[in-house]
XYZ file of C-alpha atoms in Angstrom:
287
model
C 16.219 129.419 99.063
C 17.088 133.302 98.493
C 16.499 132.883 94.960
C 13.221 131.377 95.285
C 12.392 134.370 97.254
C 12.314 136.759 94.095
C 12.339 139.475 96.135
C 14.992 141.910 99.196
C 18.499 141.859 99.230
C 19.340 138.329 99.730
C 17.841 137.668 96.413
C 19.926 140.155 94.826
C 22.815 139.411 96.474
C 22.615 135.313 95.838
C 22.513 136.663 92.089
C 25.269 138.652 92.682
C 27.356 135.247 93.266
C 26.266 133.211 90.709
C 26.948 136.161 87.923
C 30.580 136.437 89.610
C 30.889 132.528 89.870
C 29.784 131.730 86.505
C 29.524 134.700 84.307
C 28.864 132.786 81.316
C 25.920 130.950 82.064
C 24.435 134.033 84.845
C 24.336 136.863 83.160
C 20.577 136.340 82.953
C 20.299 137.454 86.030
C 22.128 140.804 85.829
C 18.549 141.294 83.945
C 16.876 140.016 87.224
C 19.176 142.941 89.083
C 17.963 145.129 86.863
C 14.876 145.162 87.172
C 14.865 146.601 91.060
C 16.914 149.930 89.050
C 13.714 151.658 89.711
C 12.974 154.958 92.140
C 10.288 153.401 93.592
C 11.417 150.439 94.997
C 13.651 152.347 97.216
C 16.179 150.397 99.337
C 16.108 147.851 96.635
C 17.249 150.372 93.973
C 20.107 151.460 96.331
C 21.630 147.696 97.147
C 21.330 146.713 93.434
C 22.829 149.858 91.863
C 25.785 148.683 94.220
C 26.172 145.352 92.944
C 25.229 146.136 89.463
C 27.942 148.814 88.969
C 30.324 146.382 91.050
C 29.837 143.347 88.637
C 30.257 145.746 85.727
C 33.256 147.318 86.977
C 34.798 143.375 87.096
C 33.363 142.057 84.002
C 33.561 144.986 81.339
C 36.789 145.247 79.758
C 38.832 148.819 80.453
C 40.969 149.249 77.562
C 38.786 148.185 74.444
C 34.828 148.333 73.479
C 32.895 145.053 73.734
C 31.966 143.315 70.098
C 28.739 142.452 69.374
C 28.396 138.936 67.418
C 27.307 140.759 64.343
C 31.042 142.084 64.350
C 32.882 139.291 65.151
C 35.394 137.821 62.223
C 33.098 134.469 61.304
C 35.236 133.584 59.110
C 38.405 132.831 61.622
C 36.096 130.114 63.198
C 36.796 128.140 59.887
C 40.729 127.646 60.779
C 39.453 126.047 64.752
C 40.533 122.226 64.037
C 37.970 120.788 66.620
C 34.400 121.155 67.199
C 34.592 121.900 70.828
C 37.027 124.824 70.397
C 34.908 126.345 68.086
C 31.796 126.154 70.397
C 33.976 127.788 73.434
C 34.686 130.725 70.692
C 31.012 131.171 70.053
C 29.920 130.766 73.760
C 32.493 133.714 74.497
C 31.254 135.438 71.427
C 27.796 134.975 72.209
C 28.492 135.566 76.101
C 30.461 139.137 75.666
C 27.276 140.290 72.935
C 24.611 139.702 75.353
C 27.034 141.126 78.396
C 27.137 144.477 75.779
C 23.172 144.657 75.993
C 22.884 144.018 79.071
C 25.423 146.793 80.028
C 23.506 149.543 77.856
C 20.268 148.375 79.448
C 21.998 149.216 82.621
C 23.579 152.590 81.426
C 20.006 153.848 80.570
C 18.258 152.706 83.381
C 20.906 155.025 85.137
C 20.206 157.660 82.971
C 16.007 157.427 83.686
C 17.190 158.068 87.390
C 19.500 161.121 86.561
C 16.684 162.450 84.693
C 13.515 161.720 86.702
C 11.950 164.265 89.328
C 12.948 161.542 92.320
C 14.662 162.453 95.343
C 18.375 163.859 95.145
C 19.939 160.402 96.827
C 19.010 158.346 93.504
C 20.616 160.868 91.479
C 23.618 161.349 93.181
C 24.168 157.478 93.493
C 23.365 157.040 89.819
C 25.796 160.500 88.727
C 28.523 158.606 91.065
C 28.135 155.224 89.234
C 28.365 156.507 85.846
C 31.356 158.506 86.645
C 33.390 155.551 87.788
C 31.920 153.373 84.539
C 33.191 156.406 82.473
C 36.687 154.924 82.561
C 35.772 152.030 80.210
C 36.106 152.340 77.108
C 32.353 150.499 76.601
C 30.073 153.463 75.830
C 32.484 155.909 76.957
C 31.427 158.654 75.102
C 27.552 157.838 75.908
C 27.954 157.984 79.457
C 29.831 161.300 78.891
C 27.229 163.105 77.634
C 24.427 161.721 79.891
C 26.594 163.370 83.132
C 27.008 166.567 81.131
C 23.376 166.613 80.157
C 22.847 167.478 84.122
C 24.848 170.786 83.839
C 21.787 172.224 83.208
C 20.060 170.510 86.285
C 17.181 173.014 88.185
C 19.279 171.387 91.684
C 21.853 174.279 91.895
C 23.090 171.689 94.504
C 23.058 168.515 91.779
C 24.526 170.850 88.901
C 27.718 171.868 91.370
C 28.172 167.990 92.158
C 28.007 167.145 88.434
C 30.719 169.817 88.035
C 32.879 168.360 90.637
C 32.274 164.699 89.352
C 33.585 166.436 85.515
C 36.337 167.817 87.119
C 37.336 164.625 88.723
C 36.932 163.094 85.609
C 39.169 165.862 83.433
C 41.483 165.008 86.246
C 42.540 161.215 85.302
C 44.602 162.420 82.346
C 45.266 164.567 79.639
C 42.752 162.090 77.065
C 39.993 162.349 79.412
C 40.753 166.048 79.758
C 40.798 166.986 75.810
C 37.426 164.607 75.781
C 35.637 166.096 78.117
C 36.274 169.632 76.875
C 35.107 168.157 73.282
C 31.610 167.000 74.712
C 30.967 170.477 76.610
C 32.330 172.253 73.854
C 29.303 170.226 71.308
C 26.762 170.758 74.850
C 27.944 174.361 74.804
C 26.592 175.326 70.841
C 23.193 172.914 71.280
C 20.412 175.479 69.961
C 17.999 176.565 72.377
C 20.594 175.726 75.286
C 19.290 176.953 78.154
C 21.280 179.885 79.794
C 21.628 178.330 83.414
C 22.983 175.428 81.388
C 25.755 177.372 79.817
C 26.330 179.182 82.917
C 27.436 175.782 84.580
C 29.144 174.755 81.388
C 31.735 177.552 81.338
C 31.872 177.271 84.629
C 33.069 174.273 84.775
C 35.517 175.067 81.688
C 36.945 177.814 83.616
C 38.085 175.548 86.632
C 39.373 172.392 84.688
C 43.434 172.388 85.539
C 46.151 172.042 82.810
C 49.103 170.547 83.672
C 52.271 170.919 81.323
C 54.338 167.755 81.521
C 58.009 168.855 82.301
C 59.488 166.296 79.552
C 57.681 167.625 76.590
C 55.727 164.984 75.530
C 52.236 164.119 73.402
C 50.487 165.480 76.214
C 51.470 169.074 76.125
C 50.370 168.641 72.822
C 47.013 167.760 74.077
C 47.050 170.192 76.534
C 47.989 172.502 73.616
C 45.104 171.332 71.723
C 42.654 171.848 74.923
C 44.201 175.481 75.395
C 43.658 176.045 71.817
C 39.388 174.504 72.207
C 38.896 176.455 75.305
C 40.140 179.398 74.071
C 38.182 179.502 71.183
C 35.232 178.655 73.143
C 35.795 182.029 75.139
C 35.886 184.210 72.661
C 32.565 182.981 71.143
C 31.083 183.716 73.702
C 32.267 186.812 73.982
C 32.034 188.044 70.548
C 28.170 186.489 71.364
C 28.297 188.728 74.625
C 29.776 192.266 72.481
C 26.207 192.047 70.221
C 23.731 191.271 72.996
C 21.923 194.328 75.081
C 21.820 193.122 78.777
C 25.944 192.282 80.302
C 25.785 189.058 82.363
C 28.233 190.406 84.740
C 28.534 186.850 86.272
C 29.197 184.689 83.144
C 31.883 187.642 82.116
C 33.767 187.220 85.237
C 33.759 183.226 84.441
C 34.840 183.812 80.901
C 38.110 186.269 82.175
C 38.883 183.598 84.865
C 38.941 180.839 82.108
C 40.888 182.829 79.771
C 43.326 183.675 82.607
C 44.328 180.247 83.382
C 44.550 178.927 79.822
C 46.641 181.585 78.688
C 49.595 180.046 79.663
C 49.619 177.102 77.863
C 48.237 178.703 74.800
C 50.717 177.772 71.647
C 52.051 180.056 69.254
C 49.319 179.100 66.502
C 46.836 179.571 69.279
C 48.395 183.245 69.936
C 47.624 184.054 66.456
C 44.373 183.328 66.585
C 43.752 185.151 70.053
C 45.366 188.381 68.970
C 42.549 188.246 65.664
C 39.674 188.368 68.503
C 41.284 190.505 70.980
C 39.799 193.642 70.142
C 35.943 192.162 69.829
C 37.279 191.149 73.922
C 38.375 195.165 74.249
C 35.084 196.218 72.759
C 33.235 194.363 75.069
C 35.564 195.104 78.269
C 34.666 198.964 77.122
C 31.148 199.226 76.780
């Protein structure tokens, strides 16, 4: 009966059960769920954006990518002895392609809602969804750079939360760390970047915590590595800063602050480099 309906939550949420139940014949319908992603259906948007991101959190994989069909080895399926085995390979192969289309379709529809003029409640649902689907490894790097697209948000309220959800993010470990200093590191030198944009950007570079492990490990060399980005990163900027006419007193304060807490995990190659661009920081400090 609720499916005949085609319409309010029982719908969704009867769709919700048969995708979980049989995920290989229902994933039609995450399609179906998709289709209420939308600002103006209101409630609706809300209840499937919850089961949406909850279906994807239990079928996408967290430790590889998913393989399109076009990808998979064809040639393995000529060493399956029986028919029947080799049509459960294809139905998985054929199942996990269309779950990978489905999945973008859902990524973007996220991204309309992070971008769109609507009220602050879609946004912040749709920035809180993406940031838990940023553990995957499934368009990792996509969703990424949709969150930090919203540094530059008008909202000084939405920009501050998509800082916090990037910090919480940095936060899981030292990978997601070095990776999210890469993307806002590529954000930072777009051309034509707008400056509130790169306000929010350093910002948010200058309050990410490093954390030395005590064992000495591969990730003080990645923390190495990150001290070694950021670093750089400052003194662009500030070499940028020395040659411009007006002082942005507030971006300089962010840029000492970052420097400040990176320069103790800054290695000995790193130091080398620092002590080159030093005196363009003096220059600056002194005009």
């Amino acid at each position: 009966m609720a499916l005949k309906s085609k319409s309010g939550q029982d719908y969704m949420c009867a769709m919700a059960y048969l995708v979980n139940s049989y995920p290989l014949y229902a994933i039609r319908f995450l399609d179906n769920l998709l289709s209420f992603v939308s600002p103006s259906k209101k409630r609706d948007c809300f209840k499937s954006l919850d089961i949406l991101s909850h279906l994807f959190c239990s079928l996408i994989p967290k430790n590889r990518s998913l393989i399109s069909v076009a990808n998979r080895p064809s040639h393995v399926l000529e060493k399956v002895d029986t028919p029947s085995s080799k049509e459960n390979i294809l139905c998985l192969w054929h199942f996990e392609d269309e779950l990978k289309a489905v999945y973008l379709r859902f990524i973007k529809a996220s991204e309309k809602l992070l971008l769109s003029d609507c009220v602050d409640n879609f946004k912040r649902k749709a920035l809180g969804i993406l940031g838990s689907l940023v553990q995957k490894q499934e368009n990792q790097t996509l969703i990424l750079n949709i969150i930090i697209n919203k540094l530059g948000d008008r909202s000084k309220e939405f920009a501050s939360a998509v800082i916090h959800k990037l910090r919480l993010i940095a936060g899981i470990s030292s990978d997601f760390l070095h990776l999210v200093v890469q993307e806002v590191r590529s954000f930072l030198f777009r051309p034509n970047l707008l400056e509130r944009s790169k306000y929010y950007a350093i910002s948010l570079l200058s309050c990410l915590e490093l954390k030395s492990s005590s064992r000495g490990s591969g990730t003080d060399t990645n923390i190495s590595s990150v001290a070694s980005t950021l670093i750089k990163i400052y003194m662009s900027f500030f070499r940028s800063l020395a040659n411009s006419k007006e002082i942005p007193e507030r971006l300089t304060t962010i840029l000492l602050s970052g420097l400040c807490r990176v320069a103790p995990f800054i290695s000995g190659k790193c130091h080398s480099y620092g002590y080159r661009n030093y005196f363009s920081l003096f220059i600056y400090l002194n005009t």
